[in-house]
GROMACS .gro file of C-alpha atoms in nm:
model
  440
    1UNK     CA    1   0.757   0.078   0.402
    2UNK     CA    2   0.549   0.168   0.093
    3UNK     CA    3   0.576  -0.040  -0.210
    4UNK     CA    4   0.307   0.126  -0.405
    5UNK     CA    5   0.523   0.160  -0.710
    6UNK     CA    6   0.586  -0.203  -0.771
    7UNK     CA    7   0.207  -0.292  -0.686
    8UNK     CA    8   0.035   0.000  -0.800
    9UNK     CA    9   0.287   0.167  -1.064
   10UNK     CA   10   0.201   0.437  -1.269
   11UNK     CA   11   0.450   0.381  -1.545
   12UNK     CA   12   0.696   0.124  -1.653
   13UNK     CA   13   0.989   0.096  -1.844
   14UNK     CA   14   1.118  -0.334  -1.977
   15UNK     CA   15   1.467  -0.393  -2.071
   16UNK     CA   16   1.560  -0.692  -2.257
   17UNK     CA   17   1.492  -0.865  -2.584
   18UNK     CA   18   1.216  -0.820  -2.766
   19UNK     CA   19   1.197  -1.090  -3.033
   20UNK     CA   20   0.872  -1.329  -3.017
   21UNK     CA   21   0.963  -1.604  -2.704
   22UNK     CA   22   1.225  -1.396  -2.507
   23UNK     CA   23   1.172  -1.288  -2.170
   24UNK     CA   24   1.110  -0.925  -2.180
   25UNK     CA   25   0.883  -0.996  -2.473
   26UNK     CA   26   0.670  -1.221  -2.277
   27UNK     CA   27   0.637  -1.016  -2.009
   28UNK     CA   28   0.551  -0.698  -2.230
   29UNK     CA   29   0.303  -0.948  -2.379
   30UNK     CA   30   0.147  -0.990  -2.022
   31UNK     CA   31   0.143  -0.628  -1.883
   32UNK     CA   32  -0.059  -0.546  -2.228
   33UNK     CA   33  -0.281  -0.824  -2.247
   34UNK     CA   34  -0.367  -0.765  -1.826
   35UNK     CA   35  -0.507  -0.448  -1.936
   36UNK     CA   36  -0.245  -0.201  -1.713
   37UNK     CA   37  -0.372   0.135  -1.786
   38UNK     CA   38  -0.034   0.342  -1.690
   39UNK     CA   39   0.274   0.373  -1.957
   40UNK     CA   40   0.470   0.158  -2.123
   41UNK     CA   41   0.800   0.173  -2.248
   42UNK     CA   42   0.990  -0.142  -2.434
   43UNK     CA   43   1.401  -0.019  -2.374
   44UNK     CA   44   1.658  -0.195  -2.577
   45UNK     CA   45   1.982  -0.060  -2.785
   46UNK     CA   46   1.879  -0.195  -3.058
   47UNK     CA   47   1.537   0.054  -3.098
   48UNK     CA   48   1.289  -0.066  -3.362
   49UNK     CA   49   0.915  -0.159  -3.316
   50UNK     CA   50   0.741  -0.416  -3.118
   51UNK     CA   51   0.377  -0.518  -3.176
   52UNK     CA   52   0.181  -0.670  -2.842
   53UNK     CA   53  -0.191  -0.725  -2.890
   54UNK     CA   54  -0.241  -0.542  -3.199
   55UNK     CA   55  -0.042  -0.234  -3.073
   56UNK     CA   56   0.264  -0.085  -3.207
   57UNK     CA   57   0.519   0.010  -2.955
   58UNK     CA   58   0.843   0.194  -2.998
   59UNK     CA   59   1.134   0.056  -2.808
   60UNK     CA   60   1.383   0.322  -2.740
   61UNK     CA   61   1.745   0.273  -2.677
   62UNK     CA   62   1.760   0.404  -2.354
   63UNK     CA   63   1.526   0.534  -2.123
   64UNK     CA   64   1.512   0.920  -2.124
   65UNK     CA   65   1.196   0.971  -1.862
   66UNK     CA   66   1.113   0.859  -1.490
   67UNK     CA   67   0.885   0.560  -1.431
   68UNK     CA   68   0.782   0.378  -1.153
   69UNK     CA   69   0.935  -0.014  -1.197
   70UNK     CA   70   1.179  -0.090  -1.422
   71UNK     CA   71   1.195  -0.458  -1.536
   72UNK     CA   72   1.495  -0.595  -1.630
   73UNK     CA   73   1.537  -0.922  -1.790
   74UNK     CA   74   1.934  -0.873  -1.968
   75UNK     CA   75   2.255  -1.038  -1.946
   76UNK     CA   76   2.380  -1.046  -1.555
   77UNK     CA   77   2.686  -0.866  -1.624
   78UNK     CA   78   2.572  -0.557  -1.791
   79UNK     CA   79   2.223  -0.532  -1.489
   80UNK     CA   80   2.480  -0.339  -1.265
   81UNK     CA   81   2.612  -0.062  -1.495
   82UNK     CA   82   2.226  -0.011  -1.638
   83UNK     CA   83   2.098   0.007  -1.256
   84UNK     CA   84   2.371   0.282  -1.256
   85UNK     CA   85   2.237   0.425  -1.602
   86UNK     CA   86   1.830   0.445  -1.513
   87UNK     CA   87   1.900   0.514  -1.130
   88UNK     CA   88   1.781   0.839  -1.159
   89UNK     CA   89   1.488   0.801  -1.359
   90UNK     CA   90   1.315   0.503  -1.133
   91UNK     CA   91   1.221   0.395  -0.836
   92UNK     CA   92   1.226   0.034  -0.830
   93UNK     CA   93   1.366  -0.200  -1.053
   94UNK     CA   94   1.254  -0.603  -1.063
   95UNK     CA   95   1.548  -0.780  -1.193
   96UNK     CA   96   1.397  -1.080  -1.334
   97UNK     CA   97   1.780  -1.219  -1.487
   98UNK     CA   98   2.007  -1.487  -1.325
   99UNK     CA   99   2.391  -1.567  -1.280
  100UNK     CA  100   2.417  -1.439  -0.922
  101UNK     CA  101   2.485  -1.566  -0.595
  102UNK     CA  102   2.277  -1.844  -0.683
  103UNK     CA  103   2.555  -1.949  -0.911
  104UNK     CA  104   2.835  -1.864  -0.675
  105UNK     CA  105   2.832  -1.464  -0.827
  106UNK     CA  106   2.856  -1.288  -0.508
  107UNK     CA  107   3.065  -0.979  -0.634
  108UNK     CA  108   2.825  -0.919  -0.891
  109UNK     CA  109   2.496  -0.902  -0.700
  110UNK     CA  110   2.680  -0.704  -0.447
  111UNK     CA  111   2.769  -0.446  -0.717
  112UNK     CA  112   2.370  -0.472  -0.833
  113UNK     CA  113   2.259  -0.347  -0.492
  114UNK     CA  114   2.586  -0.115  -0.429
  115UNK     CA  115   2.441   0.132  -0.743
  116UNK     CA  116   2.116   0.049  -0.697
  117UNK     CA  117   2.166   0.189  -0.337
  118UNK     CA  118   2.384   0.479  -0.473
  119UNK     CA  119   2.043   0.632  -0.648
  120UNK     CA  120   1.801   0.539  -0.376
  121UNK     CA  121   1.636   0.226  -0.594
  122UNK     CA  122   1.442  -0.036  -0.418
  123UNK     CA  123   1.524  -0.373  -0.606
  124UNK     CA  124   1.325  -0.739  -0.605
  125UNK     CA  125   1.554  -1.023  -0.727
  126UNK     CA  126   1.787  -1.090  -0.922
  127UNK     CA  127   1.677  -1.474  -1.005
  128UNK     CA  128   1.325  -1.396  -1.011
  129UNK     CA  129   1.039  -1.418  -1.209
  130UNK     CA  130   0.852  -1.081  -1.166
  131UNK     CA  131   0.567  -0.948  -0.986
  132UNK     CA  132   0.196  -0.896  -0.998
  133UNK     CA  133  -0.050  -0.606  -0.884
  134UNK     CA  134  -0.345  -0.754  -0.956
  135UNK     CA  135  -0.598  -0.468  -0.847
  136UNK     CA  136  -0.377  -0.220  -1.015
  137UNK     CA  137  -0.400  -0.435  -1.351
  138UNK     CA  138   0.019  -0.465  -1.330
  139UNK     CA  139   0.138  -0.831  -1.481
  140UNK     CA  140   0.465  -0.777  -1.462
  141UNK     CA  141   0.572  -1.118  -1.482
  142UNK     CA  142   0.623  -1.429  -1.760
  143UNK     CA  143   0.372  -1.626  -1.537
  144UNK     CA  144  -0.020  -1.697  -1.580
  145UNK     CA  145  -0.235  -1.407  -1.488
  146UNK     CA  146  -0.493  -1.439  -1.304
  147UNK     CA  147  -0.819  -1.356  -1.115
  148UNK     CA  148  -0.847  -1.011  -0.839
  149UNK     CA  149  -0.917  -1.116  -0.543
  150UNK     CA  150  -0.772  -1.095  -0.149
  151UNK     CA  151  -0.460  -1.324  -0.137
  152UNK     CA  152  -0.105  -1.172  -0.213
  153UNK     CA  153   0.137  -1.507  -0.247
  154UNK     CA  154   0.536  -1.449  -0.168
  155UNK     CA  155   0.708  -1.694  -0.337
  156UNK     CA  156   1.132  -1.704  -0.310
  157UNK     CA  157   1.052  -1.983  -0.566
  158UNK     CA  158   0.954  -1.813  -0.944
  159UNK     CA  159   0.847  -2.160  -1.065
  160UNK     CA  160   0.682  -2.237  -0.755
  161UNK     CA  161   0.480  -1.926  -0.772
  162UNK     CA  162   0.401  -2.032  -1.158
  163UNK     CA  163   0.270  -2.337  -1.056
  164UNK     CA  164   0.088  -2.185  -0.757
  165UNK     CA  165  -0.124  -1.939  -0.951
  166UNK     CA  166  -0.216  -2.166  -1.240
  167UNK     CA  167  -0.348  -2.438  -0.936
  168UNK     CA  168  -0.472  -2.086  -0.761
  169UNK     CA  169  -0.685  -2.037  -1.110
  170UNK     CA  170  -0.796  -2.372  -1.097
  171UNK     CA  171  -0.901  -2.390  -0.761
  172UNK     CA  172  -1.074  -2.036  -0.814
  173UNK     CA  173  -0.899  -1.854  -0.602
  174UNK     CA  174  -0.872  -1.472  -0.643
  175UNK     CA  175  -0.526  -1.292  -0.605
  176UNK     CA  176  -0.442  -0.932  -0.452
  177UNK     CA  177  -0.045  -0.946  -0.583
  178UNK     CA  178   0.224  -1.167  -0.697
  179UNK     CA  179   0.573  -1.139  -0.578
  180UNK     CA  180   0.904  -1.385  -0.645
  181UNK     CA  181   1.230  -1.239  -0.469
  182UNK     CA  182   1.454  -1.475  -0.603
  183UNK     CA  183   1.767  -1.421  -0.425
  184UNK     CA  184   1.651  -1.112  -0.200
  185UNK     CA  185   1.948  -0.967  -0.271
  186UNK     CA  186   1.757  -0.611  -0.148
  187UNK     CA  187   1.386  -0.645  -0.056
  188UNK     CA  188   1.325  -0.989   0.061
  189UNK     CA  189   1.005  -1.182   0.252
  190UNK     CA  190   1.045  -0.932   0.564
  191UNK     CA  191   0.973  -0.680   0.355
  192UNK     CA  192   0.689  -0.811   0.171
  193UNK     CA  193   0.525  -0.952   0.509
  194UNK     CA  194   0.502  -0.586   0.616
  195UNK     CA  195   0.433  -0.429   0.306
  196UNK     CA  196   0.096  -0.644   0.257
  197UNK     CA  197   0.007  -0.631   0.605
  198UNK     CA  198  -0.090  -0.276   0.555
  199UNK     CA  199  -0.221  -0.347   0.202
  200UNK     CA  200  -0.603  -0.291   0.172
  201UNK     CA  201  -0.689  -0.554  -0.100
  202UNK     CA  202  -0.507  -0.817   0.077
  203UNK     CA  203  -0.704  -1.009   0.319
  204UNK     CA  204  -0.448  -1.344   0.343
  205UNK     CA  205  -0.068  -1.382   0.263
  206UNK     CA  206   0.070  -1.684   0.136
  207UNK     CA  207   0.448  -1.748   0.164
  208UNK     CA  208   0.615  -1.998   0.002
  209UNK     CA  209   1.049  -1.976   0.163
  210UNK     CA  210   1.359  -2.198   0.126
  211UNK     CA  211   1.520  -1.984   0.403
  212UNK     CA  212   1.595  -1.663   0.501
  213UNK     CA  213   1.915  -1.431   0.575
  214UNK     CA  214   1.833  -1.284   0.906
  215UNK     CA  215   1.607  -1.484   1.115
  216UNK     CA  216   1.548  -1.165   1.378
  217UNK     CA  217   1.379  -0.956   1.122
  218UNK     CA  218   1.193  -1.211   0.952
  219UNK     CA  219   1.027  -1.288   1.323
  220UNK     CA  220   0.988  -0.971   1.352
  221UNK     CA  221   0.809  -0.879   1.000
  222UNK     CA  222   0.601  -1.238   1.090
  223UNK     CA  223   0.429  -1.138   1.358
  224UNK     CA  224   0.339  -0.803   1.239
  225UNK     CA  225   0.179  -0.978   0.948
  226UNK     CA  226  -0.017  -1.215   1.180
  227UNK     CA  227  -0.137  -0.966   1.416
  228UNK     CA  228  -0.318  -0.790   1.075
  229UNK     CA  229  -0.413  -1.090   0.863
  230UNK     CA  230  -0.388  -1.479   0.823
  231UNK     CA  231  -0.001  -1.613   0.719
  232UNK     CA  232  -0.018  -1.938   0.592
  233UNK     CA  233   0.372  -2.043   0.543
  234UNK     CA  234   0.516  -2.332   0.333
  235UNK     CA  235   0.863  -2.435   0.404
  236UNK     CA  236   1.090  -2.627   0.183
  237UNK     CA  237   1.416  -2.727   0.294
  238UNK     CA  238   1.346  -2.932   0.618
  239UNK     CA  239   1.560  -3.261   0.513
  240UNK     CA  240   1.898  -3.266   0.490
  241UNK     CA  241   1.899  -3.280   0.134
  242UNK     CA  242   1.595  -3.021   0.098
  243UNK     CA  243   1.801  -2.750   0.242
  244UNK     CA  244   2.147  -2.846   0.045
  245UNK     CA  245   1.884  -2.811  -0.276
  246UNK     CA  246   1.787  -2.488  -0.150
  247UNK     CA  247   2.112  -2.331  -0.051
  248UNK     CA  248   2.193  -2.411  -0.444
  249UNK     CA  249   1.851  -2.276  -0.595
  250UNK     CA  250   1.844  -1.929  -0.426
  251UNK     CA  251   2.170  -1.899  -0.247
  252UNK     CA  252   1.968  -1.934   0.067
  253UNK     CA  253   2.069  -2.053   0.439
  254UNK     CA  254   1.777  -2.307   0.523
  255UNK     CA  255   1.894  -2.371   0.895
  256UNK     CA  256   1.767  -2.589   1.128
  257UNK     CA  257   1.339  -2.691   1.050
  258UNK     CA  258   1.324  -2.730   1.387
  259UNK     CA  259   1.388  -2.329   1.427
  260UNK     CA  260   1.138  -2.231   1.175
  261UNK     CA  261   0.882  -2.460   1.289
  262UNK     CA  262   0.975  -2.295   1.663
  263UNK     CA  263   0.940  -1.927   1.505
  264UNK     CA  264   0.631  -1.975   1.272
  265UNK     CA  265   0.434  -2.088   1.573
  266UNK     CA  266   0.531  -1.843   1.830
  267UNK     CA  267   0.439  -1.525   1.579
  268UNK     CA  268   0.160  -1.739   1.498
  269UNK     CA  269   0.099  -1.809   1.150
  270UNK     CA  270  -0.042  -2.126   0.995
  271UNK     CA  271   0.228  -2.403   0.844
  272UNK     CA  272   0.105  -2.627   0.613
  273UNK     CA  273   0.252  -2.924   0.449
  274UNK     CA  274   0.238  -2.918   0.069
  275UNK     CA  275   0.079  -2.658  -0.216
  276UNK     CA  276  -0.269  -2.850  -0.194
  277UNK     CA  277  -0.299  -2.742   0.196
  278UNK     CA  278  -0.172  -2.380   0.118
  279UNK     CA  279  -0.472  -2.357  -0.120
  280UNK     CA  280  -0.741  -2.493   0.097
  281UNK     CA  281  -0.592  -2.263   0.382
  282UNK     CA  282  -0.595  -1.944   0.117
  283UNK     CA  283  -0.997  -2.080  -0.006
  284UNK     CA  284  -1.123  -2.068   0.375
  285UNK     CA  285  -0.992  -1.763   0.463
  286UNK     CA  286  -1.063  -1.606   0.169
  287UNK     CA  287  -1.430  -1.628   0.266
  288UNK     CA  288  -1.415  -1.593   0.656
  289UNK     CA  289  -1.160  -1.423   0.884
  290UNK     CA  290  -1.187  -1.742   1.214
  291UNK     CA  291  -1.407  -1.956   1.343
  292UNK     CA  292  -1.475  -2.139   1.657
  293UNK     CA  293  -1.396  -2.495   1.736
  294UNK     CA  294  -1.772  -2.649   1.790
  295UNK     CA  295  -1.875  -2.804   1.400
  296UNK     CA  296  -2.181  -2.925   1.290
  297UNK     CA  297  -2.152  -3.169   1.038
  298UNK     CA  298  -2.500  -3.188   0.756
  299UNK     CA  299  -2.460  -3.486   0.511
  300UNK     CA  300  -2.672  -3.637   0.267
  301UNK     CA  301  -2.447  -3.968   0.235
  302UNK     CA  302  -2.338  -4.191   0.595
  303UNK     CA  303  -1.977  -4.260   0.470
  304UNK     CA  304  -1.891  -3.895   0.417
  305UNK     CA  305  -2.007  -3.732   0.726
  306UNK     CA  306  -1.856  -3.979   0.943
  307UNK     CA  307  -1.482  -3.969   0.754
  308UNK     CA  308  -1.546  -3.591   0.831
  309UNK     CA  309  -1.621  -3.602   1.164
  310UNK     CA  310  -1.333  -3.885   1.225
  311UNK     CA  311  -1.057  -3.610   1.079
  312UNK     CA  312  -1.236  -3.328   1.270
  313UNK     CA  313  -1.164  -3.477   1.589
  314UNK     CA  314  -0.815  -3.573   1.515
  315UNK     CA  315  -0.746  -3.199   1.453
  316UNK     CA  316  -0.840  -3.109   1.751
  317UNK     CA  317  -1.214  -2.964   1.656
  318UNK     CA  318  -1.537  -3.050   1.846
  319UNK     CA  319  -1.803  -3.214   1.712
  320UNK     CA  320  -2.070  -2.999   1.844
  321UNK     CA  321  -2.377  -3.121   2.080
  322UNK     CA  322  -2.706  -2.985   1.954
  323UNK     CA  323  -2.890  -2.872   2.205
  324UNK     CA  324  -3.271  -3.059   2.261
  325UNK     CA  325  -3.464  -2.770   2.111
  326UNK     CA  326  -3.220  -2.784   1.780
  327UNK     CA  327  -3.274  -3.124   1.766
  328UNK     CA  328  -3.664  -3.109   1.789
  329UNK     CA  329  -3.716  -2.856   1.530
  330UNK     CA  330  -3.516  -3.080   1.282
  331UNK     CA  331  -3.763  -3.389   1.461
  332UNK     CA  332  -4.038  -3.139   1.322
  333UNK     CA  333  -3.971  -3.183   0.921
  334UNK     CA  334  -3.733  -3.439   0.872
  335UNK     CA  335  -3.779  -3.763   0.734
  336UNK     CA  336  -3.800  -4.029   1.050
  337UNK     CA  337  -3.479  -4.255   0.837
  338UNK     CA  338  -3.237  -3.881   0.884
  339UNK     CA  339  -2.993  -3.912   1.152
  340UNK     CA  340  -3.073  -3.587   1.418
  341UNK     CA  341  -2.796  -3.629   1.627
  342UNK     CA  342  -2.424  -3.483   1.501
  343UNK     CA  343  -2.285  -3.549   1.276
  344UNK     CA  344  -2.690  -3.488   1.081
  345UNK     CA  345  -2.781  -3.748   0.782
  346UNK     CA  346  -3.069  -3.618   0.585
  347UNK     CA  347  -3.051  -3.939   0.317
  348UNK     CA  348  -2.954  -3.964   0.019
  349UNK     CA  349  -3.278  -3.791  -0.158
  350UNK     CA  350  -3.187  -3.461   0.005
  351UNK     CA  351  -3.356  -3.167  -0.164
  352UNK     CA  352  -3.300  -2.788  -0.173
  353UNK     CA  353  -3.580  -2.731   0.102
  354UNK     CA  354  -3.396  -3.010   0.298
  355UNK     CA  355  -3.074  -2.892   0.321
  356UNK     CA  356  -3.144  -2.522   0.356
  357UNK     CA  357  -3.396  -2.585   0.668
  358UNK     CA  358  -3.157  -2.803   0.806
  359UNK     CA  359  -2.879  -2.495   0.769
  360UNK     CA  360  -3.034  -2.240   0.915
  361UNK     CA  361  -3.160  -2.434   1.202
  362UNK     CA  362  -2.801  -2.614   1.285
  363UNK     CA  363  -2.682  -2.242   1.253
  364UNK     CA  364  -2.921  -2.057   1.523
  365UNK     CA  365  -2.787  -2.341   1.816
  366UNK     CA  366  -2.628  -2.150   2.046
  367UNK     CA  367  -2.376  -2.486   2.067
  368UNK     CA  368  -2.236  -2.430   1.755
  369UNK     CA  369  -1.944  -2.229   1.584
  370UNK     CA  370  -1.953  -2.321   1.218
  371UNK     CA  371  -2.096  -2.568   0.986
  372UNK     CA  372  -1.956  -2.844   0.772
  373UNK     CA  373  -2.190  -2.900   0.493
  374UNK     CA  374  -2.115  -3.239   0.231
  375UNK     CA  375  -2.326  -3.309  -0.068
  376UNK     CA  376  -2.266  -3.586  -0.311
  377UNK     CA  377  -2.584  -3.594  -0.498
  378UNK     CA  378  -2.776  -3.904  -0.652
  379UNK     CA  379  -2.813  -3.854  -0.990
  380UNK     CA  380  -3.168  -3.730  -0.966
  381UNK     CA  381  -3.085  -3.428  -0.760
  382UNK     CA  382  -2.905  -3.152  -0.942
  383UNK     CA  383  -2.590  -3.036  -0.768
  384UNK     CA  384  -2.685  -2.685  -0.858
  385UNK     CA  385  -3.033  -2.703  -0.614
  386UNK     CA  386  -2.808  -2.822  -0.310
  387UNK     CA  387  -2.591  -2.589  -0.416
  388UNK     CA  388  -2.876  -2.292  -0.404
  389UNK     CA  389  -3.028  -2.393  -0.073
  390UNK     CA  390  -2.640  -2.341   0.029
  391UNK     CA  391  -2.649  -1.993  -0.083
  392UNK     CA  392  -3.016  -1.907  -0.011
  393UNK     CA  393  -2.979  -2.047   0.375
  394UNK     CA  394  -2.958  -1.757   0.622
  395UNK     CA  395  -2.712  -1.784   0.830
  396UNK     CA  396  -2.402  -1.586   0.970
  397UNK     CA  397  -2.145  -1.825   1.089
  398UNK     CA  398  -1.902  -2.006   0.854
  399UNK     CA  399  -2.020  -2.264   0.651
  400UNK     CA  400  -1.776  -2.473   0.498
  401UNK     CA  401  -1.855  -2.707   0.191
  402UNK     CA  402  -1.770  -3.060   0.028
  403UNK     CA  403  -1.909  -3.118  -0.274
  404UNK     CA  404  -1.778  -3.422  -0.450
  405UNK     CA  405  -1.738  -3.560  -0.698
  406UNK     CA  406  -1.591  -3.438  -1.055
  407UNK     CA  407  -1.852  -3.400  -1.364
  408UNK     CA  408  -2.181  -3.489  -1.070
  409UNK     CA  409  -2.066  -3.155  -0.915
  410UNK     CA  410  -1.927  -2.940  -1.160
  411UNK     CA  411  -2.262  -2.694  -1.231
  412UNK     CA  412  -2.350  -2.680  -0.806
  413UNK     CA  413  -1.926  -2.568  -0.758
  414UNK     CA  414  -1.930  -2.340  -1.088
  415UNK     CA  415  -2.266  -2.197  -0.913
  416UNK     CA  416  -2.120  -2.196  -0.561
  417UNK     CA  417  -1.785  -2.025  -0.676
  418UNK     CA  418  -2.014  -1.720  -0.854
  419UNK     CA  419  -2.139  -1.648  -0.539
  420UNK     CA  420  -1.810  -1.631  -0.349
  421UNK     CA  421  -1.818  -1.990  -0.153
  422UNK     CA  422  -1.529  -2.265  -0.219
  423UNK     CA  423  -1.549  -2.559  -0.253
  424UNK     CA  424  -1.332  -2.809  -0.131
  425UNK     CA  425  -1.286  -3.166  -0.263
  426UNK     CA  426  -1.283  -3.461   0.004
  427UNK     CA  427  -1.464  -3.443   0.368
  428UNK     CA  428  -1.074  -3.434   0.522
  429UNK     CA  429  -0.999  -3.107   0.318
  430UNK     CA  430  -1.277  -2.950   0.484
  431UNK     CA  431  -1.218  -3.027   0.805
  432UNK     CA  432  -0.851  -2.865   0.748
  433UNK     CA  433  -0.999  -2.582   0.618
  434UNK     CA  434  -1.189  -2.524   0.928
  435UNK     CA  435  -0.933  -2.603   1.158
  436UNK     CA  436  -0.715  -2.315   0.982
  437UNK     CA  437  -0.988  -2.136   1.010
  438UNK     CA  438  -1.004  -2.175   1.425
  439UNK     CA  439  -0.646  -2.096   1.448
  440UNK     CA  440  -0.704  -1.695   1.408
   0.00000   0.00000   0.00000
């Protein structure tokens, strides 16, 4: 199913208020400011002006041409009769406004998707909070915008999917699109699975659910998705109490954990526990598409390197065996006090010639799938040199880093980040990532 005109519109009308602070002015505020290069067109009754970013806009009282999305952020009673109104004129509509089924409103968000069926409109929502297309410039959404990059995030959640893209910003992650559902009272996370699948500037999906409506499908749509790309699911609603919260948030049918759990592993896809993991999961594949089980752990600090290599082998990851030539090259310029054997210690006065010999050796062994590279320099070392041996080291299998901590780090991550290589914060963060990472 193509989705191109929610993603990738062309034109797009907003319905709603459009005082300073309302809903449809916010989002008006954020399609502007994001720099979407289509047309825009403020609707309400009322008419009158509307200045966004030091343009003048005229709001019409009703829409009188075709566009792409329509976004409508009114009253829930009146959404059906204007679906009926603009039918003709668009092709999807996002209805960002609430008082549906979530509230016990069944009739009504029946009726929404009755007319909106009647003209052949494809609808996101109600209950939601909009919709991003990042590469096509398209905020259409009240939330934070962010960065282009290769990771669309489905969220039935809207303020989940806030939160997730500003900790997405700060963790410098780049996104392809943007999508909360709401109550899926039309297109729901099936859809979107599919749709992004097939999407070229996607490379990972992240999906955050309560529950879904027709378990079949969604299997279905799953492991289409994971035979394309990387899924990386979070589920709400496992406890009791989770999925009573849930069933009252989006009007959704949590079900039995157990059943997920069963499903998300059979079509393959990567559950994690909580936002922080969905993150880490999104940074590592955001830079490679797998990796192998066999790690080979370089540290400049004891403590570190053996915390990662403890978690490493509780995941199920091998701590690789260098093989005797590996091991005599490194004999051949390392200090006699550096640790040779795996996980490798070159001391605390590790320099940028240091590490970046010791990379591209570790990374020729035929014994070894990816690297696990920690640096938590003295304060005599610049982060930033450790950080360019990282980028200057030839080699071609994944090389995950942990450079910690806060302010010592900040110039070697900033400098790391420019060149498309995440950091992650703790020796047991890495090790997840790479553990995700041998799950493809």
């Amino acid at each position: 199913m193509s989705l191109e005109f929610f993603f990738y519109p062309q034109s797009v009308a907003v319905f709603g208020s459009f005082r300073k602070g309302a809903i449809a002015y916010e989002i008006l505020r954020n399609i502007v400011e994001g720099g979407f290069e289509g047309k825009v067109i403020p609707v309400n009754p009322k008419s009158g002006t509307v200045e966004v970013a030091g343009n003048i806009f005229q709001i019409r009282e009703k829409l009188d041409e075709s566009v792409d999305t329509a976004i409508i952020a009114v009253p829930a009673r009146i959404v059906p009769a204007l679906i009926d109104e603009i039918g003709p004129l668009i092709k999807g509509a996002v209805v960002i406004s609430a008082g549906f089924s979530e509230v016990g409103n069944e009739e009504l968000e029946r009726e929404l998707v009755e007319k909106a069926k009647k003209h052949g409109v494809r609808v996101i929502g109600p209950n939601c909070a909009g919709i991003f297309g990042v590469h096509g410039k398209f905020f259409g959404s009240f939330e934070v915008r962010v960065n282009p990059g290769g990771l669309a995030l489905i969220s039935q959640s809207g303020a989940f999917g806030g939160a997730a893209l500003a900790m997405g910003n700060d963790e410098g992650i780049g996104f392809s699109a943007f999508v909360s559902y709401g109550n899926g009272a039309d297109l729901n996370e099936s859809d979107f699975l599919e749709y992004f699948a097939d999407d070229e500037n996607t490379k990972a999906i992240a999906l955050y659910i309560e529950g879904v409506k027709d378990g079949r499908r969604f299997l279905k749509a799953l492991r289409y998705a994971t035979e394309r790309k990387p899924v990386i699911v979070l589920k709400a609603g496992k406890s009791k109490s989770g999925a009573k919260a849930a069933a009252s948030h989006t009007g959704s049918l949590a079900g039995s954990y157990e059943i997920y759990r069963a499903a998300f592993k059979q079509a393959n896809a990567i559950e994690v526990e909580e936002m922080e993991e969905l993150f880490d999961a999104a940074k590592a594949f955001e830079m490679y598409p797998n990796a192998g089980k066999r790690v080979a752990v370089i540290t400049n600090s004891g403590g570190p390197g053996v915390l990662a290599t403890d978690k490493l082998e509780r995941l199920g990851l091998e701590i690789a065996r260098l093989s005797d030539e590996t091991v005599e090259e490194l004999r051949s310029f390392l200090p006699p006090q550096c640790s040779l054997r795996n996980p490798i210690d070159l001391i605390a006065d590790a320099d940028y010639e240091r590490y970046k010999r010791t990379i591209e050796v570790v990374c020729r062994d035929e014994n070894v799938d990816s690297l696990l590279v920690i640096c938590v320099p003295p304060i005599f070392i610049p982060s930033g040199e450790i950080a360019r041996a990282v980028i200057d080291a030839k080699c071609d299998k994944p090389v995950i880093v942990n450079f910690m901590a806060g302010q010592l780090v900040r110039d070697g991550v900033k400098l790391l980040e420019r060149h498309g290589i995440k950091n992650f914060s703790t020796p047991e963060r890495t090790a997840k990532a790479l553990k995700w990472l041998s799950l493809r």
